[in-house]
């Protein structure tokens, strides 16, 4: 009985310790919904406004798409087909969702951009 109680307490402390140690300030935010306000073709990025209330991106933010490993996708809601896109496929006014790690001075990096606007 004492052994089971001790083991339960040890596991609880271990799990609590792991949770406390993994407090990373660069938490990933997946699926942040935004609208493209401007497209910067020279620097390869978007100026966006948030579509979600209390979004981490605020009212206006620059999303950098300079990293060559970023992938762009489109999912057709009617056919469920997923297509790979390029940066050039996006236009001002498009609604997109982005995955980000952090926002500093209204600037963020992304590693995935999904076109939400159903237009293809």
mmCIF file of C-alpha atoms in Angstrom:
data_model
loop_
_atom_site.group_PDB
_atom_site.id
_atom_site.type_symbol
_atom_site.label_atom_id
_atom_site.label_comp_id
_atom_site.label_asym_id
_atom_site.label_seq_id
_atom_site.Cartn_x
_atom_site.Cartn_y
_atom_site.Cartn_z
ATOM 1 C CA UNK A 1 0.000 0.000 0.000
ATOM 2 C CA UNK A 2 2.799 2.406 0.926
ATOM 3 C CA UNK A 3 4.620 1.454 -2.255
ATOM 4 C CA UNK A 4 1.597 2.311 -4.445
ATOM 5 C CA UNK A 5 1.102 5.635 -2.665
ATOM 6 C CA UNK A 6 4.781 6.508 -2.984
ATOM 7 C CA UNK A 7 4.794 5.558 -6.672
ATOM 8 C CA UNK A 8 1.673 7.667 -7.333
ATOM 9 C CA UNK A 9 3.196 10.704 -5.629
ATOM 10 C CA UNK A 10 6.482 10.238 -7.505
ATOM 11 C CA UNK A 11 4.701 10.079 -10.868
ATOM 12 C CA UNK A 12 2.619 13.162 -10.043
ATOM 13 C CA UNK A 13 5.747 15.123 -9.073
ATOM 14 C CA UNK A 14 7.560 13.980 -12.198
ATOM 15 C CA UNK A 15 4.706 15.071 -14.497
ATOM 16 C CA UNK A 16 4.403 18.413 -12.677
ATOM 17 C CA UNK A 17 8.147 18.948 -13.049
ATOM 18 C CA UNK A 18 8.023 18.259 -16.766
ATOM 19 C CA UNK A 19 5.174 20.702 -17.249
ATOM 20 C CA UNK A 20 6.963 23.420 -15.286
ATOM 21 C CA UNK A 21 10.257 22.955 -17.128
ATOM 22 C CA UNK A 22 8.678 23.113 -20.563
ATOM 23 C CA UNK A 23 7.397 26.687 -20.185
ATOM 24 C CA UNK A 24 8.777 27.921 -23.511
ATOM 25 C CA UNK A 25 8.048 31.582 -24.264
ATOM 26 C CA UNK A 26 8.152 30.795 -27.976
ATOM 27 C CA UNK A 27 4.985 28.740 -27.985
ATOM 28 C CA UNK A 28 3.643 27.774 -31.382
ATOM 29 C CA UNK A 29 0.314 29.256 -32.427
ATOM 30 C CA UNK A 30 -1.355 27.112 -35.052
ATOM 31 C CA UNK A 31 -4.121 28.339 -37.328
ATOM 32 C CA UNK A 32 -4.104 32.090 -36.728
ATOM 33 C CA UNK A 33 -6.749 33.529 -39.081
ATOM 34 C CA UNK A 34 -5.850 36.759 -40.901
ATOM 35 C CA UNK A 35 -6.688 38.806 -43.983
ATOM 36 C CA UNK A 36 -3.959 39.992 -46.348
ATOM 37 C CA UNK A 37 -3.847 43.811 -46.488
ATOM 38 C CA UNK A 38 -0.611 44.221 -48.475
ATOM 39 C CA UNK A 39 1.820 41.927 -50.263
ATOM 40 C CA UNK A 40 5.519 42.797 -50.219
ATOM 41 C CA UNK A 41 7.055 41.060 -53.242
ATOM 42 C CA UNK A 42 10.566 42.412 -52.562
ATOM 43 C CA UNK A 43 10.822 41.078 -49.005
ATOM 44 C CA UNK A 44 8.357 38.224 -49.575
ATOM 45 C CA UNK A 45 5.813 38.806 -46.851
ATOM 46 C CA UNK A 46 2.281 39.902 -46.036
ATOM 47 C CA UNK A 47 0.894 42.761 -43.987
ATOM 48 C CA UNK A 48 -2.158 41.238 -42.352
ATOM 49 C CA UNK A 49 -4.988 42.036 -39.978
ATOM 50 C CA UNK A 50 -6.393 39.517 -37.560
ATOM 51 C CA UNK A 51 -9.786 37.943 -38.127
ATOM 52 C CA UNK A 52 -9.909 36.519 -34.603
ATOM 53 C CA UNK A 53 -10.781 38.430 -31.457
ATOM 54 C CA UNK A 54 -7.784 38.847 -29.094
ATOM 55 C CA UNK A 55 -5.358 37.371 -31.635
ATOM 56 C CA UNK A 56 -1.647 37.278 -30.908
ATOM 57 C CA UNK A 57 -1.104 39.256 -34.130
ATOM 58 C CA UNK A 58 -3.245 42.231 -33.147
ATOM 59 C CA UNK A 59 -4.767 44.686 -35.598
ATOM 60 C CA UNK A 60 -1.871 44.804 -38.053
ATOM 61 C CA UNK A 61 1.239 42.656 -38.341
ATOM 62 C CA UNK A 62 3.916 41.750 -40.888
ATOM 63 C CA UNK A 63 4.197 38.037 -41.631
ATOM 64 C CA UNK A 64 7.543 37.130 -43.182
ATOM 65 C CA UNK A 65 7.501 34.380 -45.811
ATOM 66 C CA UNK A 66 11.218 34.566 -46.684
ATOM 67 C CA UNK A 67 12.078 31.093 -45.420
ATOM 68 C CA UNK A 68 12.270 28.703 -48.407
ATOM 69 C CA UNK A 69 10.880 25.860 -46.256
ATOM 70 C CA UNK A 70 7.466 27.539 -45.855
ATOM 71 C CA UNK A 71 4.701 25.573 -47.485
ATOM 72 C CA UNK A 72 1.565 27.068 -48.960
ATOM 73 C CA UNK A 73 -1.611 25.047 -49.302
ATOM 74 C CA UNK A 74 -5.225 25.344 -50.342
ATOM 75 C CA UNK A 75 -8.018 22.994 -49.272
ATOM 76 C CA UNK A 76 -11.162 23.019 -51.388
ATOM 77 C CA UNK A 77 -14.098 22.778 -48.978
ATOM 78 C CA UNK A 78 -16.428 21.182 -51.541
ATOM 79 C CA UNK A 79 -14.123 18.493 -52.943
ATOM 80 C CA UNK A 80 -11.750 18.103 -49.959
ATOM 81 C CA UNK A 81 -8.818 18.279 -52.384
ATOM 82 C CA UNK A 82 -5.605 19.840 -51.102
ATOM 83 C CA UNK A 83 -3.321 21.716 -53.471
ATOM 84 C CA UNK A 84 0.184 23.051 -53.041
ATOM 85 C CA UNK A 85 0.436 26.759 -53.811
ATOM 86 C CA UNK A 86 3.240 29.280 -54.253
ATOM 87 C CA UNK A 87 3.704 32.704 -52.691
ATOM 88 C CA UNK A 88 2.614 34.302 -55.968
ATOM 89 C CA UNK A 89 -0.845 32.638 -55.759
ATOM 90 C CA UNK A 90 -1.984 34.964 -52.948
ATOM 91 C CA UNK A 91 -3.757 38.314 -53.487
ATOM 92 C CA UNK A 92 -4.738 41.254 -51.315
ATOM 93 C CA UNK A 93 -8.025 40.493 -49.573
ATOM 94 C CA UNK A 94 -7.396 36.761 -49.288
ATOM 95 C CA UNK A 95 -8.211 35.199 -45.946
ATOM 96 C CA UNK A 96 -5.445 32.880 -44.793
ATOM 97 C CA UNK A 97 -4.406 30.968 -41.735
ATOM 98 C CA UNK A 98 -0.778 30.968 -40.592
ATOM 99 C CA UNK A 99 1.259 29.019 -38.071
ATOM 100 C CA UNK A 100 3.657 31.145 -36.030
ATOM 101 C CA UNK A 101 6.073 30.809 -33.145
ATOM 102 C CA UNK A 102 6.174 34.339 -31.751
ATOM 103 C CA UNK A 103 5.408 37.973 -32.509
ATOM 104 C CA UNK A 104 7.894 40.746 -31.815
ATOM 105 C CA UNK A 105 7.283 44.404 -32.709
ATOM 106 C CA UNK A 106 4.356 43.486 -34.994
ATOM 107 C CA UNK A 107 6.624 41.110 -36.972
ATOM 108 C CA UNK A 108 6.410 37.333 -37.137
ATOM 109 C CA UNK A 109 7.807 34.391 -39.044
ATOM 110 C CA UNK A 110 5.623 31.614 -40.395
ATOM 111 C CA UNK A 111 6.229 28.100 -41.607
ATOM 112 C CA UNK A 112 2.782 27.358 -43.105
ATOM 113 C CA UNK A 113 0.239 29.486 -44.960
ATOM 114 C CA UNK A 114 -3.152 28.080 -45.907
ATOM 115 C CA UNK A 115 -5.513 29.912 -48.230
ATOM 116 C CA UNK A 116 -8.973 30.006 -46.669
ATOM 117 C CA UNK A 117 -10.676 32.043 -49.401
ATOM 118 C CA UNK A 118 -12.506 29.584 -51.648
ATOM 119 C CA UNK A 119 -11.549 30.861 -55.099
ATOM 120 C CA UNK A 120 -9.538 28.199 -56.936
#
